[in-house]
PDB file of C-alpha atoms in Angstrom:
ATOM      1  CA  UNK A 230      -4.783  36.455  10.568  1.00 87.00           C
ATOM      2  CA  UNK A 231      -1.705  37.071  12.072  1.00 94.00           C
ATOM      3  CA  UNK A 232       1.394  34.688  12.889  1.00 94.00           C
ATOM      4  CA  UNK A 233       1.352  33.709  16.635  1.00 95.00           C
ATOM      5  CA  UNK A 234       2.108  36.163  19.162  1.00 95.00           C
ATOM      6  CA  UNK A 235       4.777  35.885  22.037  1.00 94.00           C
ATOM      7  CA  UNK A 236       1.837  36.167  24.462  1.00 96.00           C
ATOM      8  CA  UNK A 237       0.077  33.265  22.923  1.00 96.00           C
ATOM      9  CA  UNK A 238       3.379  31.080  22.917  1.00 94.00           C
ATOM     10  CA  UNK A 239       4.011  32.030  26.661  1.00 95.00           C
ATOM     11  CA  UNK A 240       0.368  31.090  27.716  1.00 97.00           C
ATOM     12  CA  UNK A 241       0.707  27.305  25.643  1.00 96.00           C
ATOM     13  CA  UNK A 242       4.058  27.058  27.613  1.00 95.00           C
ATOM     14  CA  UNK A 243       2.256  27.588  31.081  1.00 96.00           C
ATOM     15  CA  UNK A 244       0.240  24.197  31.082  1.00 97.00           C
ATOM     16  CA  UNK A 245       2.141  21.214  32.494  1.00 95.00           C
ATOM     17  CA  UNK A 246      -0.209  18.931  31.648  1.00 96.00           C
ATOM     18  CA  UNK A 247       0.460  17.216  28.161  1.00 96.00           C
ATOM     19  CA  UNK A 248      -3.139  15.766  27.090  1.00 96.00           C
ATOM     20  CA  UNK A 249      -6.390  14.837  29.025  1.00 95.00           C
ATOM     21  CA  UNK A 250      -8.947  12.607  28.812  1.00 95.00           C
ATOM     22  CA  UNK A 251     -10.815  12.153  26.557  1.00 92.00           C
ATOM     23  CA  UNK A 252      -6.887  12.326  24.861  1.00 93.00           C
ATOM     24  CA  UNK A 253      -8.213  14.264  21.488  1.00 90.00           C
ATOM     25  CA  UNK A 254      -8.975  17.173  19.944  1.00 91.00           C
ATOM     26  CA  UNK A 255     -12.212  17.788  22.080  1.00 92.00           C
ATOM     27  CA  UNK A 256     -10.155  18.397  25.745  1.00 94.00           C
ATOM     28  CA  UNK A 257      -9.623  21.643  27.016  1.00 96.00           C
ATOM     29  CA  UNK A 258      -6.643  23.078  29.591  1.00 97.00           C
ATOM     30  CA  UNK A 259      -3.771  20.920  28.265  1.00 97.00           C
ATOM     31  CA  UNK A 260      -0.514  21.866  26.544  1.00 96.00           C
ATOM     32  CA  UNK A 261      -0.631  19.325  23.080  1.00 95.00           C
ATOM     33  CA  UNK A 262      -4.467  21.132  21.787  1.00 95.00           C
ATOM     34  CA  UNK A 263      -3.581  24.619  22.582  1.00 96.00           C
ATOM     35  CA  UNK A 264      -0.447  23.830  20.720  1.00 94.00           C
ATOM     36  CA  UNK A 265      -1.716  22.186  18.273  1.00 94.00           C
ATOM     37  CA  UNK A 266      -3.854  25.087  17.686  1.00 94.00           C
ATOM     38  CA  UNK A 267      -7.816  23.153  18.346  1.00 95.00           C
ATOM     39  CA  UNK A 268      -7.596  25.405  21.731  1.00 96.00           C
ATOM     40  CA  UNK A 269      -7.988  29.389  22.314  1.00 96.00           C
ATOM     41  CA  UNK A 270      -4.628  31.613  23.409  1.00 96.00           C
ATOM     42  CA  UNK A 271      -6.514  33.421  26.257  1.00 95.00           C
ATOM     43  CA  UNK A 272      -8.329  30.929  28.081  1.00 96.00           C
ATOM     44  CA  UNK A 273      -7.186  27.709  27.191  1.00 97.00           C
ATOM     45  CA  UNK A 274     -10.877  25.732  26.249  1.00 97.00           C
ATOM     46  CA  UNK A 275     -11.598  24.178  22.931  1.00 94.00           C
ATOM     47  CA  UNK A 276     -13.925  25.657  20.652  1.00 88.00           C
ATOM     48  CA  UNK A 277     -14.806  24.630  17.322  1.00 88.00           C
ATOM     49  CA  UNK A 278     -13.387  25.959  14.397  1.00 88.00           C
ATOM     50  CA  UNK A 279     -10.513  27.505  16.214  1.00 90.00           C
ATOM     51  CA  UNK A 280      -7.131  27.462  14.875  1.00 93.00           C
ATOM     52  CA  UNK A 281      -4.584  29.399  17.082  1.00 95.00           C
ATOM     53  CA  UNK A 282      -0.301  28.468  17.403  1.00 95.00           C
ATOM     54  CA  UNK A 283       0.359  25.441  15.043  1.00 94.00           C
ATOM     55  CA  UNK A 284      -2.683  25.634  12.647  1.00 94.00           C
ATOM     56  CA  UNK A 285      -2.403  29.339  12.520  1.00 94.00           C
ATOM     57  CA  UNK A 286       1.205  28.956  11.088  1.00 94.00           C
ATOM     58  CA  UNK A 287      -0.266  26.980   8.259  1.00 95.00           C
ATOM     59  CA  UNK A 288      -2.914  29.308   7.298  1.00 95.00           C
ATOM     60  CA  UNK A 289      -0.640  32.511   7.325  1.00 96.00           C
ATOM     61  CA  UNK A 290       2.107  31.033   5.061  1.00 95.00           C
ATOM     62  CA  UNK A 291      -1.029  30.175   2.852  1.00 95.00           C
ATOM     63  CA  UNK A 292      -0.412  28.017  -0.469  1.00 94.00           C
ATOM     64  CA  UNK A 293       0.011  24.234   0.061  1.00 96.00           C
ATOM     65  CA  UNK A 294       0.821  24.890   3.184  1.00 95.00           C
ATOM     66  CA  UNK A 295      -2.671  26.021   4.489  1.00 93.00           C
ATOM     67  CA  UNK A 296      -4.335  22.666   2.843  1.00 93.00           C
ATOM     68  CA  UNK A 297      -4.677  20.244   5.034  1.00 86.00           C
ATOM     69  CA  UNK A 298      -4.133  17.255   2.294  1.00 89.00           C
ATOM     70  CA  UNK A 299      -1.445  18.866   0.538  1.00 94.00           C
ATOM     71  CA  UNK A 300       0.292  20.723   3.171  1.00 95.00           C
ATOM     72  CA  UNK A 301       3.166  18.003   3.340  1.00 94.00           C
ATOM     73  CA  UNK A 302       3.688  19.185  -0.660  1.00 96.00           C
ATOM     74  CA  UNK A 303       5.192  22.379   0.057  1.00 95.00           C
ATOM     75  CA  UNK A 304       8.514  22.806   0.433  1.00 93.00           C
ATOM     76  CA  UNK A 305       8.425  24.635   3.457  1.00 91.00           C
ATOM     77  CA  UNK A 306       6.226  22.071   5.841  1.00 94.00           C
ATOM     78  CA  UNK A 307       9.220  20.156   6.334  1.00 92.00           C
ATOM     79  CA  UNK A 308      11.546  22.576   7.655  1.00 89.00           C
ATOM     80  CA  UNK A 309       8.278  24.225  10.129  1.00 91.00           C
ATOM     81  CA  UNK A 310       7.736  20.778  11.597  1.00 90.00           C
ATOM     82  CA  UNK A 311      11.658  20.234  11.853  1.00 90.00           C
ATOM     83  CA  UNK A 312      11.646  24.022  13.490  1.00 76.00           C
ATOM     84  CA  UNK A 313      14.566  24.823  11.314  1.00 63.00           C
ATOM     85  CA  UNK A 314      13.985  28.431  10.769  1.00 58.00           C
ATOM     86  CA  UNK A 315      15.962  31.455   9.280  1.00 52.00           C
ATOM     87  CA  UNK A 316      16.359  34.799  10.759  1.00 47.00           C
TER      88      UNK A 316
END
């Protein structure tokens, strides 16, 4: 597994609508779960066990960080979910 790619960003960026019903991680076609990463890149529908964008970030840096209840322990998780990054 790979970081995201530009193409997946772009495609996340191309759905206006923010959430739909039923408003979780089960909807398909809206911007917050194919963000979020519970949606795939190329066609936009949830399927289980997916983790694209968001998740994906977690389980490519790996360590705390790809551990759900310890992610918030690693040093970097704050400055990812404040997008403070360093080139």
């Amino acid at each position: 597994m790979t970081f995201p790619t530009k193409e997946e960003v772009i495609f996340a960026l191309r759905f206006e609508t923010f959430d739909l019903p039923p408003y979780g991680k089960e909807s398909s076609c809206n911007f917050k779960n194919i963000l979020e990463g519970y949606a795939i890149t190329k066609t936009g529908y949830r399927f289980p066990n997916v983790h694209t964008l968001h998740n994906q970030v977690h389980i490519v840096v790996g360590g705390a960080m790809g551990d759900v209840p310890s992610a918030s322990n690693d040093p970097i998780f704050p400055l990812y979910h404040s997008f403070v990054y360093h080139v």
